[in-house]
Amino acid sequence: AQSVSQHNHHVILSEAASLELGCNYSYGGTVNLFWYVQYPGQHLQLLLKYFSGDPLVKGIKGFEAEFIKSKFSFNLRKPSVQWSDTAEYFCAGISSNTGKLIFGQGTTLQVKP
Amino acid sequence: GAGVSQSPSNKVTEKGKDVELRCDPISGHTALYWYRQSLGQGLEFLIYFQGNSAPDKSGLPSDRFSAERTGGSVSTLTIQRTQQEDSAVYLCASSKVVSRNTGELFFGEGSRLTVL
């Protein structure tokens, strides 16, 4: 069965620290992967996505993620976080076999000023 | 409209009552999803509509939950005989699908359901 799992449920960082949030997937077929962010009181919005091609994808606000097929991973990174990055982050994936987008459990990021 | 529209934004109901939640997707988007977001539970997939295909209902938690999509556009999620554990934010999303590749999902603001 397809699944997406996020390793970190709650991360606390100081401003300027580097960020890496783990995401692993289990899928059959071609997989499309996404990271979504939900800022406090706002709706979900797309950070970045991987469909094919260069496995290192860059998104908005300085975020990037690397698709490593051999590890079934799609970790989210940012070299230097800001207080405004405080939010909940969701990894998600779609298998071309089903077309169904499945989300991970989410990671709450708290950045201390 | 420019985005996915959901109504009502907030609904408070008594246990045992039925509720209907509405989603108006972005025009031209053939795929429509319903998710449930509960505190500490992340985003739970409920149901997926794609064009004229039979919907994927594999995420519906019980037979009290049902959804339909009329004319390939507006969708209604119905919860019958609501229970307190149904309290959550119900999110709708839509996307374009091209050659079996689903594009970015655009989410609505959600409908917050509180069952007393």
Coordinates of C-alpha atoms in Angstrom, one line a residue:
Chain A
A1 CA 0.0 0.0 0.0
Q2 CA 1.2 3.5 -0.7
S3 CA 2.4 5.5 2.3
V4 CA 4.4 8.5 3.2
S5 CA 6.1 8.9 6.5
Q6 CA 7.8 11.8 8.2
H7 CA 10.3 11.1 10.9
N8 CA 10.2 14.3 12.9
H9 CA 7.0 15.4 14.5
H10 CA 8.2 18.5 16.3
V11 CA 11.3 20.4 15.5
I12 CA 12.6 23.5 17.4
L13 CA 15.4 25.5 15.9
S14 CA 17.0 28.9 16.5
E15 CA 17.1 31.4 13.7
A16 CA 19.9 30.9 11.1
A17 CA 20.1 27.2 12.0
S18 CA 20.0 24.7 9.1
L19 CA 16.9 22.6 8.6
E20 CA 16.4 19.1 7.3
L21 CA 13.0 17.3 7.6
G22 CA 12.9 13.7 6.7
C23 CA 10.3 12.1 4.4
N24 CA 10.1 8.5 3.1
Y25 CA 7.6 7.0 0.7
S26 CA 6.4 3.6 -0.3
Y27 CA 4.9 3.5 -3.7
G28 CA 4.5 1.4 -6.8
G29 CA 4.8 3.0 -10.3
T30 CA 6.0 6.5 -11.1
V31 CA 5.9 8.7 -8.1
N32 CA 5.3 12.5 -7.8
L33 CA 6.4 14.0 -4.6
F34 CA 5.5 17.3 -2.9
W35 CA 6.1 19.4 0.2
Y36 CA 3.3 21.6 1.4
V37 CA 3.4 24.2 4.2
Q38 CA 0.7 25.4 6.5
Y39 CA 1.5 28.7 8.3
P40 CA -0.5 29.4 11.4
G41 CA -4.1 30.3 10.5
Q42 CA -3.5 29.8 6.8
H43 CA -4.4 27.2 4.3
L44 CA -2.0 24.7 2.8
Q45 CA 0.3 25.9 0.1
L46 CA 2.8 24.2 -2.2
L47 CA 6.5 24.6 -1.3
L48 CA 8.0 22.5 -4.1
K49 CA 7.4 19.4 -6.2
Y50 CA 9.2 16.6 -7.9
F51 CA 7.9 15.0 -11.1
S52 CA 11.0 13.9 -13.0
G53 CA 14.4 15.1 -14.1
D54 CA 16.8 16.8 -11.7
P55 CA 16.4 15.1 -8.4
L56 CA 17.3 18.3 -6.5
V57 CA 14.3 20.6 -6.7
K58 CA 14.1 24.2 -5.5
G59 CA 11.0 25.8 -4.1
I60 CA 9.8 29.0 -2.7
K61 CA 11.4 30.9 0.2
G62 CA 14.8 29.2 -0.1
F63 CA 13.6 25.6 0.4
E64 CA 14.9 22.7 -1.5
A65 CA 14.4 18.9 -1.5
E66 CA 16.3 16.0 -2.9
F67 CA 14.7 12.9 -4.4
I68 CA 16.9 9.9 -3.7
K69 CA 15.2 6.9 -5.4
S70 CA 17.5 4.3 -3.8
K71 CA 16.5 5.5 -0.3
F72 CA 12.9 6.2 -1.1
S73 CA 13.4 9.6 0.4
F74 CA 12.5 13.2 -0.4
N75 CA 14.0 15.3 2.5
L76 CA 13.3 19.0 2.8
R77 CA 16.2 21.3 3.5
K78 CA 16.8 25.0 4.1
P79 CA 20.3 26.3 4.9
S80 CA 19.2 29.1 7.3
V81 CA 15.7 29.2 8.8
Q82 CA 13.9 32.4 9.8
W83 CA 11.3 33.0 12.5
S84 CA 8.7 33.3 9.7
D85 CA 9.3 29.7 8.7
T86 CA 7.4 28.6 11.8
A87 CA 4.7 26.4 10.4
E88 CA 3.6 22.8 9.8
Y89 CA 5.2 21.0 6.9
F90 CA 3.7 18.1 5.1
C91 CA 5.3 15.7 2.7
A92 CA 3.0 14.1 0.1
G93 CA 3.1 11.7 -2.8
I94 CA 1.1 10.5 -5.7
S95 CA 1.6 7.2 -7.5
S96 CA 0.7 7.3 -11.2
N97 CA -1.1 4.0 -10.6
T98 CA -3.7 5.5 -8.4
G99 CA -3.6 9.3 -8.8
K100 CA -4.3 9.6 -5.0
L101 CA -2.3 12.1 -3.0
I102 CA -1.3 10.8 0.3
F103 CA 0.2 13.0 3.1
G104 CA 2.7 12.2 5.8
Q105 CA 1.8 12.9 9.4
G106 CA 3.3 16.4 9.3
T107 CA 6.2 18.1 11.1
T108 CA 5.7 21.2 13.3
L109 CA 8.6 23.5 13.0
Q110 CA 9.1 26.2 15.6
V111 CA 11.8 28.7 15.0
K112 CA 12.9 30.8 18.0
P113 CA 13.9 34.4 17.2
Chain B
G1 CA -13.5 32.2 -8.6
A2 CA -9.7 32.2 -8.3
G3 CA -9.4 29.5 -5.8
V4 CA -11.1 26.5 -4.2
S5 CA -14.1 27.7 -2.2
Q6 CA -15.5 25.8 0.8
S7 CA -18.7 26.4 2.8
P8 CA -19.5 26.7 5.6
S9 CA -16.2 27.9 7.0
N10 CA -17.5 26.9 10.5
K11 CA -20.2 24.5 11.5
V12 CA -21.3 23.6 15.0
T13 CA -23.8 20.8 15.3
E14 CA -25.3 18.5 17.8
K15 CA -24.4 14.8 18.0
G16 CA -26.6 12.8 15.8
K17 CA -27.4 15.5 13.3
D18 CA -26.5 15.3 9.6
V19 CA -24.1 17.9 8.0
E20 CA -23.3 18.8 4.5
L21 CA -20.0 20.5 3.5
R22 CA -19.6 22.0 0.1
C23 CA -16.6 22.4 -2.2
D24 CA -16.4 24.5 -5.3
P25 CA -13.2 23.6 -7.1
I26 CA -11.1 25.8 -9.5
S27 CA -12.8 25.9 -12.9
G28 CA -11.2 23.3 -15.3
H29 CA -9.7 21.1 -12.6
T30 CA -10.8 17.6 -13.1
A31 CA -9.5 16.1 -9.9
L32 CA -11.1 16.8 -6.5
Y33 CA -10.0 15.5 -3.1
W34 CA -11.4 15.6 0.4
Y35 CA -9.2 15.4 3.4
R36 CA -9.8 15.6 7.2
Q37 CA -7.3 17.4 9.4
S38 CA -7.6 16.6 13.1
L39 CA -5.3 17.9 15.9
G40 CA -2.3 15.7 16.0
Q41 CA -3.6 13.4 13.2
G42 CA -2.2 15.1 10.2
L43 CA -4.1 15.0 6.9
E44 CA -6.3 12.0 6.4
F45 CA -7.3 11.2 2.9
L46 CA -11.1 10.7 2.5
I47 CA -12.1 10.5 -1.1
Y48 CA -10.9 11.3 -4.6
F49 CA -12.8 12.2 -7.7
Q50 CA -11.2 12.2 -11.1
G51 CA -13.3 13.1 -14.2
N52 CA -16.0 10.6 -14.9
S53 CA -14.2 7.7 -13.2
A54 CA -15.6 6.0 -10.2
P55 CA -14.4 7.8 -7.1
D56 CA -11.8 6.4 -4.8
K57 CA -13.7 6.1 -1.5
S58 CA -11.0 4.1 0.3
G59 CA -10.4 6.7 2.9
L60 CA -14.0 7.2 4.1
P61 CA -13.9 6.2 7.8
S62 CA -17.4 4.8 8.0
D63 CA -20.6 4.4 6.1
R64 CA -21.9 7.6 7.8
F65 CA -19.6 9.5 5.3
S66 CA -20.5 9.9 1.7
A67 CA -19.6 12.4 -1.1
E68 CA -20.8 13.2 -4.5
R69 CA -19.6 15.4 -7.3
T70 CA -22.3 16.8 -9.6
G71 CA -21.5 17.6 -13.1
G72 CA -17.8 17.2 -12.6
S73 CA -17.6 20.4 -10.6
V74 CA -19.1 21.1 -7.1
S75 CA -18.8 18.4 -4.5
T76 CA -20.7 17.8 -1.3
L77 CA -19.4 15.8 1.6
T78 CA -22.2 14.5 3.8
I79 CA -21.8 13.1 7.4
Q80 CA -24.8 11.4 8.8
R81 CA -25.5 11.0 12.5
T82 CA -22.5 13.0 13.5
Q83 CA -20.3 11.9 16.4
Q84 CA -17.9 13.9 18.5
E85 CA -14.9 12.2 16.9
D86 CA -16.0 13.7 13.6
S87 CA -14.9 17.1 14.8
A88 CA -12.1 18.3 12.5
V89 CA -11.3 20.6 9.7
Y90 CA -12.5 19.2 6.4
L91 CA -10.3 20.3 3.5
C92 CA -11.1 20.2 -0.2
A93 CA -8.5 20.4 -2.9
S94 CA -8.6 20.4 -6.7
S95 CA -6.0 19.9 -9.5
K96 CA -5.5 19.4 -13.2
V97 CA -4.7 16.0 -14.4
V98 CA -2.7 15.7 -17.6
S99 CA -1.8 12.2 -18.9
R100 CA -2.3 10.6 -15.5
N101 CA 0.1 13.1 -13.9
T102 CA -1.6 15.0 -11.2
G103 CA -0.5 18.6 -11.0
E104 CA -0.3 20.8 -7.9
L105 CA -3.2 20.5 -5.5
F106 CA -4.9 23.8 -4.6
F107 CA -6.5 23.7 -1.2
G108 CA -9.5 25.6 0.1
E109 CA -9.6 27.2 3.5
G110 CA -11.5 24.3 5.0
S111 CA -14.7 23.7 6.9
R112 CA -14.2 23.5 10.6
L113 CA -16.8 21.1 12.1
T114 CA -17.5 20.9 15.8
V115 CA -19.9 18.2 17.1
L116 CA -21.2 18.9 20.6

